[in-house]
Tab-separated table of C-alpha atoms and ligand atoms in Angstrom:
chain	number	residue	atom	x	y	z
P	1	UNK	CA	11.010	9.494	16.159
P	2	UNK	CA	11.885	8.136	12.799
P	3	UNK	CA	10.873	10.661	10.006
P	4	UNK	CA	10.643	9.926	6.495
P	5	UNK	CA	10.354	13.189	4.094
P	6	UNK	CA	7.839	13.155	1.053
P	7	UNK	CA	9.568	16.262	-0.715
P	8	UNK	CA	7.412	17.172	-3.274
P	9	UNK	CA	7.563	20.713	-3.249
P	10	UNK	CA	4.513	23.227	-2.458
P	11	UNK	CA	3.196	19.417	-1.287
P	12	UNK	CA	5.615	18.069	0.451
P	13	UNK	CA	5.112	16.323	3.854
P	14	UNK	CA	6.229	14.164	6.880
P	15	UNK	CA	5.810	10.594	7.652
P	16	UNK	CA	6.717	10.322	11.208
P	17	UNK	CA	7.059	6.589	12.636
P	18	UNK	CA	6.971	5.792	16.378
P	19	UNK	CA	5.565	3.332	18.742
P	20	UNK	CA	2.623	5.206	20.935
P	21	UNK	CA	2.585	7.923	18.810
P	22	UNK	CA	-1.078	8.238	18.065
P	23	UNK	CA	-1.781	9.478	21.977
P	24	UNK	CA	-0.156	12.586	20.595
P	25	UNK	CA	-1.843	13.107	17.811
P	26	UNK	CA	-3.826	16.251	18.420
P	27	UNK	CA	-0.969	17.748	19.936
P	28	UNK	CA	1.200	17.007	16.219
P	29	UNK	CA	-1.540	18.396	14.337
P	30	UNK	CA	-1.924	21.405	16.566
P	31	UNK	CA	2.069	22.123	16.402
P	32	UNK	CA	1.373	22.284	12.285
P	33	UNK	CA	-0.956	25.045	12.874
P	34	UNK	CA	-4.259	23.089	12.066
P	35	UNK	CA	-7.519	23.833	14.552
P	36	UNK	CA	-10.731	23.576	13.995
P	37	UNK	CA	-13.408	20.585	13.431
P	38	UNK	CA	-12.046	17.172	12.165
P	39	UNK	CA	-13.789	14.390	10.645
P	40	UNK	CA	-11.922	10.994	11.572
P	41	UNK	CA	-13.009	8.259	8.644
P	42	UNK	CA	-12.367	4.862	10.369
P	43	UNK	CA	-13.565	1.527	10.024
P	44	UNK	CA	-15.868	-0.426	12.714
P	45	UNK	CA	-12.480	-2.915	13.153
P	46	UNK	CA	-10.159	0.038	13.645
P	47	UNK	CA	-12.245	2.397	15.196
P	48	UNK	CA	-13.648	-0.179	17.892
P	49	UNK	CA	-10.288	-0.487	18.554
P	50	UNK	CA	-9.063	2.821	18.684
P	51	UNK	CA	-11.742	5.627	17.648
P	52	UNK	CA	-12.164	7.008	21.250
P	53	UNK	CA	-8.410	7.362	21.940
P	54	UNK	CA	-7.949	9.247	18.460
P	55	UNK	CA	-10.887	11.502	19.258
P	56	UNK	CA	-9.870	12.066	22.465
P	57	UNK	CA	-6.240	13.355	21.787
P	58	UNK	CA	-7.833	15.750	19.490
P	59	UNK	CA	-10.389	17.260	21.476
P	60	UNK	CA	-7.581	17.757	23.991
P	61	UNK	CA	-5.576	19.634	21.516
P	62	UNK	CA	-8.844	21.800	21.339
P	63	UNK	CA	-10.047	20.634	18.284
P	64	UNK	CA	-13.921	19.610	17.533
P	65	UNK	CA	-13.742	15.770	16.473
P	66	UNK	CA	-16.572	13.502	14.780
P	67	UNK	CA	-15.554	9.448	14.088
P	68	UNK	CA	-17.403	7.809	11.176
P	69	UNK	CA	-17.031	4.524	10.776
P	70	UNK	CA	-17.834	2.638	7.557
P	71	UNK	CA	-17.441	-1.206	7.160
P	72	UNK	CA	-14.121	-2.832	6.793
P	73	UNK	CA	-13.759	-4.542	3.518
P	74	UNK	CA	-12.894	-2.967	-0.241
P	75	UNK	CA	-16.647	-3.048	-1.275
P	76	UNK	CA	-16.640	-0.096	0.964
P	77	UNK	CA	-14.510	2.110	-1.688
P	78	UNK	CA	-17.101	2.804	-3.552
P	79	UNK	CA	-18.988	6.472	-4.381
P	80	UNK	CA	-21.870	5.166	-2.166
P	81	UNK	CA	-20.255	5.209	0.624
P	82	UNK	CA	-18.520	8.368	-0.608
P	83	UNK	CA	-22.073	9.881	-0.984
P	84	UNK	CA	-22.241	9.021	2.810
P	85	UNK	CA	-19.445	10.934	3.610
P	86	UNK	CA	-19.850	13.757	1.730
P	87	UNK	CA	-23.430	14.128	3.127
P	88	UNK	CA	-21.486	13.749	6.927
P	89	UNK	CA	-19.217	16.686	6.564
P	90	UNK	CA	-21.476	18.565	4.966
P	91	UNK	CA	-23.858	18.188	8.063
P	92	UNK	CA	-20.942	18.372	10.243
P	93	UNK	CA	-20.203	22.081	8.501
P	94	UNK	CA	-16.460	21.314	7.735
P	95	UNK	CA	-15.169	23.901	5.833
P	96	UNK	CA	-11.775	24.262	3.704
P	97	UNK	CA	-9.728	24.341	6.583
P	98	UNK	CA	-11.451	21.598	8.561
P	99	UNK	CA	-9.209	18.016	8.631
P	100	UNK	CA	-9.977	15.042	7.554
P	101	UNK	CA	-7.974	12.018	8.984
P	102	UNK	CA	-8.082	8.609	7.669
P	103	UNK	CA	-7.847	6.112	10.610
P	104	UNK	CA	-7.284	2.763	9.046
P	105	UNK	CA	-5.747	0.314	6.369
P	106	UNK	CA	-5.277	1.373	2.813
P	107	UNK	CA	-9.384	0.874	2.024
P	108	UNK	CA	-10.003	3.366	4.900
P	109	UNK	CA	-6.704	6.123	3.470
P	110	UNK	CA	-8.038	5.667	-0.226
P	111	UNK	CA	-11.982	6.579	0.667
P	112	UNK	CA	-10.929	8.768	2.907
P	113	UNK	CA	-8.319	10.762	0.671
P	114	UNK	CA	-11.005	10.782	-2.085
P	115	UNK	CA	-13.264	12.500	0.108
P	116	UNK	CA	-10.433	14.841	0.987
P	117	UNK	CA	-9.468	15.811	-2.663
P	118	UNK	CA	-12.914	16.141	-3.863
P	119	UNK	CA	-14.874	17.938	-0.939
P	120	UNK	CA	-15.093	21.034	-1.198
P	121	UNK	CA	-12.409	20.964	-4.353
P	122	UNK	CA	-9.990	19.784	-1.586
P	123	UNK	CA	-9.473	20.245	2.120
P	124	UNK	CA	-6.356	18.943	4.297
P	125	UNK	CA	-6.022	15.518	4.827
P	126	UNK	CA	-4.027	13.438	7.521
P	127	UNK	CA	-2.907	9.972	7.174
P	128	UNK	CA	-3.151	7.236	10.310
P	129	UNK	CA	-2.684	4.361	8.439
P	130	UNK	CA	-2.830	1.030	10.609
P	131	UNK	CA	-2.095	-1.828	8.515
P	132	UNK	CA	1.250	-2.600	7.158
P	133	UNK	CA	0.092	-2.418	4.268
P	134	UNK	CA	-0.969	0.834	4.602
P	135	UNK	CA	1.782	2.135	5.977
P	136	UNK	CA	4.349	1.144	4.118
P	137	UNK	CA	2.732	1.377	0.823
P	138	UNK	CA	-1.250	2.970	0.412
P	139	UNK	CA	-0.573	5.824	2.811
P	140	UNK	CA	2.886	7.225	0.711
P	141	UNK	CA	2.381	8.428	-2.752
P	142	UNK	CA	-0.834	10.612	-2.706
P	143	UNK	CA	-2.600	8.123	-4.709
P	144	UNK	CA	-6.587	8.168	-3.448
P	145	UNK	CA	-9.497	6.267	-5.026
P	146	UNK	CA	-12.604	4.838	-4.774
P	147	UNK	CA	-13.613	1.354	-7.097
P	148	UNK	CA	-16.242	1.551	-10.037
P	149	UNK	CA	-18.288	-2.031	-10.366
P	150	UNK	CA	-16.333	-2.369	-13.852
P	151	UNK	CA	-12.361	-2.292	-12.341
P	152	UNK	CA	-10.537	-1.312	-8.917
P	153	UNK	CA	-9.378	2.485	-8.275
P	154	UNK	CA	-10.984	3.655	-11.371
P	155	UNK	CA	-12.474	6.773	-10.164
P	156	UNK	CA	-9.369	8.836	-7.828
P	157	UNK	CA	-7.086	11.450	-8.144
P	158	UNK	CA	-3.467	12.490	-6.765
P	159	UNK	CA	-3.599	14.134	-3.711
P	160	UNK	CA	-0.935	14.127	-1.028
P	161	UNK	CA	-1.633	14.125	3.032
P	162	UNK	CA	-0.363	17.115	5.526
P	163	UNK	CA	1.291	14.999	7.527
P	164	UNK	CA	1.468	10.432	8.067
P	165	UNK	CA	1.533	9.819	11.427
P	166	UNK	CA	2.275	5.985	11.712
P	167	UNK	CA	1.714	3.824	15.406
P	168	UNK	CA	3.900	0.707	15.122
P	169	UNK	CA	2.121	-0.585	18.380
P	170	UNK	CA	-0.849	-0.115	15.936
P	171	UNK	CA	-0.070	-3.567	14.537
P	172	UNK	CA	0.077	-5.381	17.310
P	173	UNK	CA	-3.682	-6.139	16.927
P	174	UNK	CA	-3.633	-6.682	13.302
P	175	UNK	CA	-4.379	-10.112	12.215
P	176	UNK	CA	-1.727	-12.418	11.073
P	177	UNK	CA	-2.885	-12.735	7.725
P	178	UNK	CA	-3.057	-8.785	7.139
P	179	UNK	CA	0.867	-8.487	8.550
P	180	UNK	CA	1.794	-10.683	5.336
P	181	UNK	CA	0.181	-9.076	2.972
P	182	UNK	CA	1.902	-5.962	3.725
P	183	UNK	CA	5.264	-7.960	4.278
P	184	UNK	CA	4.897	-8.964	0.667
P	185	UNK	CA	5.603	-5.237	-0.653
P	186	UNK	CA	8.084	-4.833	1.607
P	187	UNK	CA	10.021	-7.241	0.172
P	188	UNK	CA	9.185	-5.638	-2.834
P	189	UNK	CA	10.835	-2.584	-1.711
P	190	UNK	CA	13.797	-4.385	-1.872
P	191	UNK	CA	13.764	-6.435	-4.515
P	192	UNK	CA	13.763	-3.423	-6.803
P	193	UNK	CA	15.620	-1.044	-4.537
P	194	UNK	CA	17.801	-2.039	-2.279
P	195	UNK	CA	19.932	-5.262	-1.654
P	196	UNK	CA	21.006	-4.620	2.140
P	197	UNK	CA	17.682	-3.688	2.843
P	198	UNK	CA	16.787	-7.177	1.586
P	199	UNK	CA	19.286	-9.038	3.189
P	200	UNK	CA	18.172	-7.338	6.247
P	201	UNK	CA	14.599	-9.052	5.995
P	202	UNK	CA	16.136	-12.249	5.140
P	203	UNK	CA	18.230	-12.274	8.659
P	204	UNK	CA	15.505	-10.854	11.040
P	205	UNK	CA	12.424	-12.409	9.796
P	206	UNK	CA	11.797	-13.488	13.028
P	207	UNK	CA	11.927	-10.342	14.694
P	208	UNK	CA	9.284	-9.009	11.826
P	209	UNK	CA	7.255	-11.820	12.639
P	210	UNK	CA	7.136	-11.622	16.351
P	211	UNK	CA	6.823	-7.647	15.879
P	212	UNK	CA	9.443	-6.395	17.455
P	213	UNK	CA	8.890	-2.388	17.558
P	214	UNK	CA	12.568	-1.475	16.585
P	215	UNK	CA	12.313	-3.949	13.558
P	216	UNK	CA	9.527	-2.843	12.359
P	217	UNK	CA	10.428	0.805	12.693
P	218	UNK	CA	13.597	-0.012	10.434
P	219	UNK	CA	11.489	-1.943	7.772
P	220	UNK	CA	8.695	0.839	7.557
P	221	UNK	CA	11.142	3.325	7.613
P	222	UNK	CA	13.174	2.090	4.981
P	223	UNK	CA	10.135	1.027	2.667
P	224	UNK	CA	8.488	4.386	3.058
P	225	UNK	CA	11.672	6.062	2.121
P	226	UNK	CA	11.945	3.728	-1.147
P	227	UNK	CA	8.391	4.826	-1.954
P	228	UNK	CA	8.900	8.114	-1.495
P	229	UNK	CA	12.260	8.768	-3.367
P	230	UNK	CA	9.899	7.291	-6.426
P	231	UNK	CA	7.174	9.286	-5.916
P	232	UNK	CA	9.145	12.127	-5.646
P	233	UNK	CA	10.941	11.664	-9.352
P	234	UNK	CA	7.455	10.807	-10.712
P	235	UNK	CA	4.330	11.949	-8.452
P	236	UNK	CA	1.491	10.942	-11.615
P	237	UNK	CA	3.413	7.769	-12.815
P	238	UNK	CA	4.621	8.798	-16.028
P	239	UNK	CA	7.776	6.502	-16.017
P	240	UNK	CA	9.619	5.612	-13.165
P	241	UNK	CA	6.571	5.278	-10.350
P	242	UNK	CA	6.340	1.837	-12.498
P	243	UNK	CA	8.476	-0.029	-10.530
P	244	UNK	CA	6.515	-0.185	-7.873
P	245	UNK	CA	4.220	-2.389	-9.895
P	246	UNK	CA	6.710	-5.043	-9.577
P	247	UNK	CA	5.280	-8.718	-9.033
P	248	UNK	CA	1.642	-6.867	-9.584
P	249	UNK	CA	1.333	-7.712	-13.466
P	250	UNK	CA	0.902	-11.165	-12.257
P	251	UNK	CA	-0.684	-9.968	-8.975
P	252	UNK	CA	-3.976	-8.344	-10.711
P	253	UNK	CA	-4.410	-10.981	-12.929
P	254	UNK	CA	-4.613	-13.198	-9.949
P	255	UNK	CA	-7.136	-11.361	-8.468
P	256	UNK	CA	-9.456	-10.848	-10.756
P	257	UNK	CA	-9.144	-14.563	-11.988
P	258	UNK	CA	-9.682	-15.582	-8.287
P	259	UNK	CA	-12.812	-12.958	-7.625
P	260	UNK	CA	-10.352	-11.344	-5.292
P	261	UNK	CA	-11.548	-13.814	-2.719
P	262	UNK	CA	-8.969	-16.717	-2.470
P	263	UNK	CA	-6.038	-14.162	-2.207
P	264	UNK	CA	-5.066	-11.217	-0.610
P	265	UNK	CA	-2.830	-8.467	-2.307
P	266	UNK	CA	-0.277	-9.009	-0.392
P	267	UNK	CA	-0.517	-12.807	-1.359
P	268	UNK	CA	-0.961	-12.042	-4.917
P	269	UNK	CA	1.805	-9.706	-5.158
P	270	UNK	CA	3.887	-12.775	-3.321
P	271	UNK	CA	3.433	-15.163	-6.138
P	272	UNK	CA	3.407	-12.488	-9.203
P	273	UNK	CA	7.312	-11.823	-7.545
P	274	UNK	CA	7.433	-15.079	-7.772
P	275	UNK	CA	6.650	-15.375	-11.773
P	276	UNK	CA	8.049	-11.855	-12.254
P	277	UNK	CA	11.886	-13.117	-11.173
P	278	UNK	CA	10.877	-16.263	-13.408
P	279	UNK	CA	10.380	-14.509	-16.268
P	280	UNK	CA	13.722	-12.373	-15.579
P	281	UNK	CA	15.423	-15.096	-15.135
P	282	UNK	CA	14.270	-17.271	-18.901
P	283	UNK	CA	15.003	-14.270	-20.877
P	284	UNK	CA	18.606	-14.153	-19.242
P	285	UNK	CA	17.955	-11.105	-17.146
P	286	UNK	CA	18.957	-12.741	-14.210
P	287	UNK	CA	20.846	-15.814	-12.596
P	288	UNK	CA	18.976	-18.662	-11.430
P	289	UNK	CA	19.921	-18.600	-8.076
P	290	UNK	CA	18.265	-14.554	-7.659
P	291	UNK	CA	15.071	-16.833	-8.328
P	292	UNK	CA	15.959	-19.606	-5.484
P	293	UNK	CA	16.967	-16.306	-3.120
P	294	UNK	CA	13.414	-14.592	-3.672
P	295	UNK	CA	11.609	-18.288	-3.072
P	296	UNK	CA	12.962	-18.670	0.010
P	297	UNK	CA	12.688	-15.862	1.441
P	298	UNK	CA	8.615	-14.943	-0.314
P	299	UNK	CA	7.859	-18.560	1.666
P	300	UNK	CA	9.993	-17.360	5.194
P	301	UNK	CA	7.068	-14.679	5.431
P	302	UNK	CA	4.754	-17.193	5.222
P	303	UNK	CA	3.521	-15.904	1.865
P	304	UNK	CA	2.453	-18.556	-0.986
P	305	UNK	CA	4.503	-19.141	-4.093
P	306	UNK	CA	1.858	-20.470	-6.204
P	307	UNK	CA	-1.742	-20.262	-7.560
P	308	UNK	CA	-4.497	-22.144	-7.618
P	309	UNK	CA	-8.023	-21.896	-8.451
P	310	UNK	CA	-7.409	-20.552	-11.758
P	311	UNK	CA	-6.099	-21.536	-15.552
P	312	UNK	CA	-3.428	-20.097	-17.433
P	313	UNK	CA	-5.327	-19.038	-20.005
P	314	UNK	CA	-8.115	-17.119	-17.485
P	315	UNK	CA	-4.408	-15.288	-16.378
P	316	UNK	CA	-3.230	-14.611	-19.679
P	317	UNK	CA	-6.595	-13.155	-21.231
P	318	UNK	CA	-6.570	-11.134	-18.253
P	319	UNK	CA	-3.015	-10.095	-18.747
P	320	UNK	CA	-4.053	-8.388	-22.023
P	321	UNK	CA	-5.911	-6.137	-20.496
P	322	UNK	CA	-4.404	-5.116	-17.090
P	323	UNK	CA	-5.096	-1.206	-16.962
P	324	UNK	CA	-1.377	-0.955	-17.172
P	325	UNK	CA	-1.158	-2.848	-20.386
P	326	UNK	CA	-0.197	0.306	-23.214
P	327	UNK	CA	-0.588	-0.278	-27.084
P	328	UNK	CA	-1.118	-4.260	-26.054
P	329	UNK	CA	2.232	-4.571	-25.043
P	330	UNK	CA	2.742	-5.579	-21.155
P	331	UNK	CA	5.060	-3.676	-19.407
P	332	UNK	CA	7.229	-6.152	-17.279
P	333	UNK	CA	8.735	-5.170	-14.020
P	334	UNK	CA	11.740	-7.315	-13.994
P	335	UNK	CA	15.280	-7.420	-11.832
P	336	UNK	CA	18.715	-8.179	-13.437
P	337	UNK	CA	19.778	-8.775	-9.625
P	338	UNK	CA	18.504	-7.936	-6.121
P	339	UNK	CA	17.888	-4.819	-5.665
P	340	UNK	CA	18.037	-3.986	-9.637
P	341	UNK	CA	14.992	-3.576	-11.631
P	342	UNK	CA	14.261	-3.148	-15.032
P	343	UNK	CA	11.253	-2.766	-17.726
P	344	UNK	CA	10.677	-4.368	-20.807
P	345	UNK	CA	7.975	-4.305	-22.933
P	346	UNK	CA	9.042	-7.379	-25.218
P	347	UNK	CA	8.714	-10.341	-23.098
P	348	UNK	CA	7.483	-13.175	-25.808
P	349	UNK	CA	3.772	-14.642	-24.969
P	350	UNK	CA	5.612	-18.050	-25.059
P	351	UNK	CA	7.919	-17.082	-21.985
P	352	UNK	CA	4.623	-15.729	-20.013
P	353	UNK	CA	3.072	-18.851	-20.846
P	354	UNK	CA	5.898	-21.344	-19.487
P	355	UNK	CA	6.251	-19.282	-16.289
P	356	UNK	CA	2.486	-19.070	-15.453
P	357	UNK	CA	2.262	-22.790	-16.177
P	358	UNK	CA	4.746	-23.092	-13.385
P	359	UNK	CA	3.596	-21.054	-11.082
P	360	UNK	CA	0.173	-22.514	-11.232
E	401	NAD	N1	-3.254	4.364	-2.661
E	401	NAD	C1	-2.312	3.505	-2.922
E	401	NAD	O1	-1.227	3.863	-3.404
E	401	NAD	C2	-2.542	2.072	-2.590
E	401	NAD	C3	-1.472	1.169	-2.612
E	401	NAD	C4	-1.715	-0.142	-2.235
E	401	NAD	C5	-2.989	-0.545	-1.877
E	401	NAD	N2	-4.012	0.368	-1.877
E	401	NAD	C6	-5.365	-0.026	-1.486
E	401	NAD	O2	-5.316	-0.447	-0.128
E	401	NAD	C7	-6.390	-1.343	0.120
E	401	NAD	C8	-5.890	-2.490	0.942
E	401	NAD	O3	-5.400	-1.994	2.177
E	401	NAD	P1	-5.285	-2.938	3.456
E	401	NAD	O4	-4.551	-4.161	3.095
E	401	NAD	O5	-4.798	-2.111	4.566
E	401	NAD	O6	-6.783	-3.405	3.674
E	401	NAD	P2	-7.937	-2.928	4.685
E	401	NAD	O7	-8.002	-1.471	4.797
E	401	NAD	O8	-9.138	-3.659	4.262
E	401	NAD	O9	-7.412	-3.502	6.086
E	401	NAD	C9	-7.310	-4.895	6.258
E	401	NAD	C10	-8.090	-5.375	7.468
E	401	NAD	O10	-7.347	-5.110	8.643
E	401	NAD	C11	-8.131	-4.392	9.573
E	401	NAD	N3	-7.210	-3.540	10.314
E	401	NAD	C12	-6.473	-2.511	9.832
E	401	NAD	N4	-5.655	-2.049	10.781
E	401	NAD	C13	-5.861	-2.800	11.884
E	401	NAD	C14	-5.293	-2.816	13.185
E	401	NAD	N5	-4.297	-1.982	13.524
E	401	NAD	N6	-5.772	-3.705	14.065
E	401	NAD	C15	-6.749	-4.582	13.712
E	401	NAD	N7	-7.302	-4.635	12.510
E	401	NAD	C16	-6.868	-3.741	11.594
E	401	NAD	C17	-9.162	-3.672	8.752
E	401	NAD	O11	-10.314	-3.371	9.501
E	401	NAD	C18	-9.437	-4.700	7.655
E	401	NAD	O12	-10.358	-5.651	8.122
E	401	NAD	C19	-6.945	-1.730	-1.237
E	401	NAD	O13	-8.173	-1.091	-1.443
E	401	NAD	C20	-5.906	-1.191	-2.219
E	401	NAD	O14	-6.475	-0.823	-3.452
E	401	NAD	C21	-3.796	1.643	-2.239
E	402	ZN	ZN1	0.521	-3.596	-4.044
């Protein structure tokens, strides 16, 4: 078993990746000294897929399991469905000590956690996340939301799982597409983190592709651990936690220009890296040839490079006011090499403008 741990004091916690490991699930939980009734959130994708097996290795631990399975898709993160929820455990009489275990991608582990953190003023929570995506980026940090109609993950809170249990042979039935998108912040992870890491991706992007278990134990492994020293040196993004918002400046604007339909994140976040190194690399950050490096290697992950369906100026208005934006002044994720990152908050509109233009 790989094991990745979240120390974060009176909340810290294990991530523990290995192929087949959600047959054992009750039996983990059980071993932490949890019993009791269990309400698995899932979606109907997910849990068609693997609902009964998941309720089944906890009612052989002994505990008393209920699946609920909401519809796939981010509309679902919403205090509707919430409402739905809460009115499920409450009929289901979970009480502070009862689980709640999020069985799904990152829409699934954010609704999910919400309901865990605000239920009751908080009961335990356990993480299954089955996306890449998910598990090397939405399931690690604690953060849990649901969407207001006015802006994504407005309404949430920090609040960190009891344990990640993570499946690699989870993703063997996740769709193409989906396995990019969470490719995209693994490169990500390091781009701002960790050259050899990197390089690693660049030589066995086959073996990623084709989903080879050991290769994708080392790159979740290794991203959850980049994630989590972050987290660790700032849980409630004060400062640091910012880097992970690398390539995403770009990457929200995107969406919200494109009515989050012609993109996914993962795709977004692909061609925001994209402008991101750009930028670095017109104000003299960074050499030209970091630039060429992350192109080749954004488009060997079969991730796009460029935007379309949009204008710059749609981007740029809705740069200004990117939740992330402080005092009007954008605060750029940007890399003086692989693996380095650094923030600036001084980027001239001019050098925004030349780099969206080329990106678009
Ligand atoms: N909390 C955080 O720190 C954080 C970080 C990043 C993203 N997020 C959130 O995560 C969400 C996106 O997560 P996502 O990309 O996992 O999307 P998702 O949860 O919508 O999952 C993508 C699709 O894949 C399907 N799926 C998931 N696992 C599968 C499997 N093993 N086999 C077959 N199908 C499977 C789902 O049913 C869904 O249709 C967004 O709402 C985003 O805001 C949160
Ligand atoms: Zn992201």
């Amino acid at each position: 078993v790989a094991e990745v741990k979240v120390d974060l004091g009176n909340d810290s916690y294990s991530i523990l990746i290995e192929p087949g490991s959600i047959a054992s699930l009750g039996l983990s939980l059980k071993e932490r000294g949890f019993n009791g009734k269990v309400l698995i959130i899932s979606d109907h994708n997910v849990g068609a897929l693997y609902g009964d097996l998941v309720v089944r290795t906890l009612e052989k631990a002994g505990f008393c399991a209920e699946i609920y399975c909401v519809q796939p898709g981010e509309d679902t993160k919403s205090l509707e469905i919430a409402n739905l929820l809460y009115t499920k455990a409450i009929a289901l009489g979970l009480d502070r000590k009862s689980l709640i275990v999020a069985l799904g991608g990152g829409v699934v582990g954010d609704l999910a956690g919400f309901i865990a953190a605000t239920y009751l003023r908080g009961v335990p929570f356990v993480q299954v996340p089955t996306s890449l995506l998910a598990q090397v980026d939405s399931s690690v940090g604690g953060k849990v939301a649901v969407n207001h109609e006015l802006g994504k993950n407005l309404i949430g809170a920090f609040y960190q799982p009891k344990l990640v249990l993570i499946d690699t042979n989870m993703l063997n039935s996740l769709p193409e597409r989906e396995l990019y998108t969470g490719l995209a912040e693994v490169i990500k992870y390091g781009l701002i983190a960790d050259r050899s890491f990197y390089d690693y991706l660049h030589s066995n992007h086959r073996q990623i592709l084709d989903r080879n278990a050991e290769a994708l134990t080392v790159v979740i492994q290794r991203s959850c651990e980049i994630k989590a020293r972050v987290v660790e040196q700032d849980e409630h993004e004060s400062s640091l936690r910012v880097i992970l918002n690398f390539g995403h400046t770009i990457a929200h604007a995107i969406e919200a220009a494109t009515g989050y339909g012609n993109y996914n994140h993962g795709e977004a976040v692909a061609i925001g890296m994209h402008g991101a190194a750009l930028i670095s690399c017109y104000c003299g950050l960074c050499e030209k040839q970091v630039v060429d490096d992350i192109r080749s290697t954004i488009a060997k992950f079969n991730l796009p490079l460029t935007v379309q369906g949009c204008t710059v100026d749609e981007l740029l208005g809705l740069l200004q006011r990117d939740k992330k934006t402080v005092g009007g002044k954008i605060n750029w994720v940007l890399l003086n090499d692989i693996g380095k990152v650094t923030v600036h908050n001084d980027i001239p509109e001019a050098v925004v403008r030349k780099v969206l233009t080329e990106i678009s």
